[in-house]
Each structure stands twice: as structure tokens, then as C-alpha cells.
């Protein structure tokens, strides 16, 4: 089974944050599942870091990603043209472009999204929290 993390879920998991739900922890930590991190989420983290909305002490983003992608066997989900086309066709219910692309990736790849963001419920995808 495949799952897709949003940026916040990724950060909460790798930092053992208490806001992460028990269900999210059990899925992400189970090696039988393929857990993906979208390149759009990495782009979102890079932008937030660059403009000062995200602090990643003590590690810079490159170290954080290198360390946790490998250690947790997370797979990168590439951005495909078909996903961008699907994103362009989505009804504008949620203005965050990064979340919109995750919705499109979820639809095209038929993969549930692990996120606490209830705005994802406005779309016909499976949201897990």
C-alpha cells in the first residue's frame, strides 16, 4: 500500500512531534508500506525556510532530507505532467497550491494522503489522520 505525506506530517514525524496522530505514526513507521514525499512538499519546505517561516535547527534542509528520507525509506514522488493537468482542472476550494498539487497527485496516482488538514476533505481523495 502507498501513502503520501504532506509537508507538515513529514516534519512532525521526523521530529517526533506530539501533534502526529497515532494512526499516522503507525502507518509511516510500518516498513510494509510505501511512504512517499512529494517533490512539491520539498519545494514548499525550501520556500518556507528561505523566507524565514520555517526553522530547521540544528540541520539545514539538505541534511534533514538526506538523513530522514534514507532512514525512513521514504520514496520521492516526482511531479508528472498528468498531475499538473489534473491540478489545473481541480475546483478552487483550497487556495494553497502545494496542497492542491498533493490532491492532484493523490487523484492521479490513487494514493491516500496523510495529513491533519481537513481542507483535503473537500476533494474526492482518501485523507488519513
Short mmCIF file of C-alpha atoms in Angstrom, two decimals:
data_model
loop_
_atom_site.label_atom_id
_atom_site.label_comp_id
_atom_site.label_asym_id
_atom_site.label_seq_id
_atom_site.Cartn_x
_atom_site.Cartn_y
_atom_site.Cartn_z
CA UNK A 1 0.00 0.00 0.00
CA UNK A 2 1.21 3.51 -0.86
CA UNK A 3 0.76 6.67 1.19
CA UNK A 4 1.63 10.30 0.55
CA UNK A 5 2.80 12.64 3.32
CA UNK A 6 2.14 16.35 3.33
CA UNK A 7 4.98 18.65 4.40
CA UNK A 8 3.76 19.15 7.98
CA UNK A 9 3.25 15.43 8.53
CA UNK A 10 6.79 14.77 7.30
CA UNK A 11 8.24 17.36 9.68
CA UNK A 12 6.17 16.15 12.62
CA UNK A 13 7.18 12.54 12.01
CA UNK A 14 10.92 13.18 11.76
CA UNK A 15 10.83 15.42 14.84
CA UNK A 16 8.61 13.04 16.88
CA UNK A 17 6.13 15.88 17.35
CA UNK A 18 3.19 15.22 19.64
CA UNK A 19 0.67 16.56 17.09
CA UNK A 20 1.15 13.49 14.90
CA UNK A 21 -1.82 11.14 15.22
CA UNK A 22 -1.42 7.55 16.34
CA UNK A 23 -2.76 6.26 13.04
CA UNK A 24 -0.30 8.40 11.08
CA UNK A 25 2.61 7.20 13.24
CA UNK A 26 1.68 3.54 12.84
CA UNK A 27 1.38 3.77 9.05
CA UNK A 28 4.51 5.85 8.49
CA UNK A 29 6.58 3.68 10.82
CA UNK A 30 5.45 0.39 9.31
CA UNK A 31 8.03 -0.90 6.80
CA UNK A 32 5.41 -2.86 4.83
CA UNK A 33 4.00 0.43 3.49
CA UNK A 34 5.49 2.60 0.77
CA UNK A 35 5.52 6.13 2.16
CA UNK A 36 6.08 8.92 -0.34
CA UNK A 37 7.11 12.54 -0.01
CA UNK A 38 6.22 14.71 -2.98
CA UNK A 39 8.77 16.96 -4.59
CA UNK A 40 6.14 19.67 -4.16
CA UNK A 41 6.38 19.25 -0.38
CA UNK A 42 10.15 19.59 -0.54
CA UNK A 43 9.71 22.73 -2.64
CA UNK A 44 7.23 24.05 -0.06
CA UNK A 45 9.69 23.41 2.78
CA UNK A 46 12.50 25.09 0.82
CA UNK A 47 10.39 28.19 0.19
CA UNK A 48 9.26 28.44 3.82
CA UNK A 49 12.85 28.00 5.01
CA UNK A 50 14.14 30.64 2.61
CA UNK A 51 11.59 33.30 3.61
CA UNK A 52 12.04 32.62 7.32
CA UNK A 53 8.74 30.86 8.04
CA UNK A 54 10.45 27.57 8.91
CA UNK A 55 13.33 26.96 11.29
CA UNK A 56 15.19 23.69 10.87
CA UNK A 57 17.86 23.91 13.56
CA UNK A 58 20.21 22.21 14.00
CA UNK A 59 20.23 20.77 10.46
CA UNK A 60 19.82 22.61 7.18
CA UNK A 61 17.15 21.32 4.79
CA UNK A 62 19.62 19.24 2.77
CA UNK A 63 20.83 17.35 5.85
CA UNK A 64 17.29 16.91 7.17
CA UNK A 65 16.15 15.39 3.87
CA UNK A 66 19.24 13.23 3.35
CA UNK A 67 19.04 11.88 6.89
CA UNK A 68 15.32 11.18 7.09
CA UNK A 69 14.48 10.10 3.55
CA UNK A 70 17.00 7.28 3.78
CA UNK A 71 16.49 6.40 7.45
CA UNK A 72 12.72 6.04 6.99
CA UNK A 73 12.82 4.57 3.47
CA UNK A 74 10.62 7.41 2.22
CA UNK A 75 10.22 7.48 -1.54
CA UNK A 76 10.17 10.68 -3.55
CA UNK A 77 7.06 11.24 -5.62
CA UNK A 78 8.01 13.02 -8.82
CA UNK A 79 5.76 15.68 -10.33
CA UNK A 80 4.27 14.48 -13.62
CA UNK A 81 2.58 16.45 -16.38
CA UNK A 82 -0.61 14.43 -15.85
CA UNK A 83 -0.67 15.56 -12.21
CA UNK A 84 -0.22 19.21 -13.20
CA UNK A 85 -3.05 18.93 -15.71
CA UNK A 86 -5.27 17.40 -13.01
CA UNK A 87 -4.26 20.22 -10.64
CA UNK A 88 -5.33 22.79 -13.25
CA UNK A 89 -8.73 21.08 -13.52
CA UNK A 90 -9.44 20.98 -9.76
CA UNK A 91 -12.23 23.16 -8.41
CA UNK A 92 -10.72 26.04 -6.46
CA UNK A 93 -11.79 25.04 -2.96
CA UNK A 94 -8.40 25.34 -1.32
CA UNK A 95 -6.02 28.12 -2.35
CA UNK A 96 -2.74 26.53 -1.24
CA UNK A 97 -1.00 25.45 -4.47
CA UNK A 98 1.17 22.86 -2.71
CA UNK A 99 -1.83 21.17 -1.13
CA UNK A 100 -3.63 21.38 -4.48
CA UNK A 101 -0.80 19.52 -6.15
CA UNK A 102 -0.89 16.85 -3.42
CA UNK A 103 -4.62 16.45 -4.11
CA UNK A 104 -3.91 16.08 -7.83
CA UNK A 105 -1.14 13.56 -7.15
CA UNK A 106 -3.47 11.63 -4.87
CA UNK A 107 -6.13 11.50 -7.57
CA UNK A 108 -3.81 10.59 -10.45
CA UNK A 109 -1.76 8.02 -8.52
CA UNK A 110 -4.70 6.74 -6.42
CA UNK A 111 -2.75 7.22 -3.21
CA UNK A 112 -4.13 8.34 0.19
CA UNK A 113 -2.70 11.49 1.78
CA UNK A 114 -1.63 11.50 5.42
CA UNK A 115 -2.44 14.98 6.70
CA UNK A 116 -4.27 16.72 9.51
CA UNK A 117 -5.54 19.38 7.08
CA UNK A 118 -9.32 18.95 6.81
CA UNK A 119 -9.33 21.13 3.67
CA UNK A 120 -8.32 17.95 1.79
CA UNK A 121 -11.78 16.56 2.62
CA UNK A 122 -13.27 18.91 0.03
CA UNK A 123 -11.88 16.64 -2.68
CA UNK A 124 -12.65 13.01 -3.59
CA UNK A 125 -9.47 11.59 -2.09
CA UNK A 126 -8.71 9.46 0.94
CA UNK A 127 -7.29 11.54 3.79
CA UNK A 128 -5.80 9.70 6.73
CA UNK A 129 -5.21 11.17 10.11
#
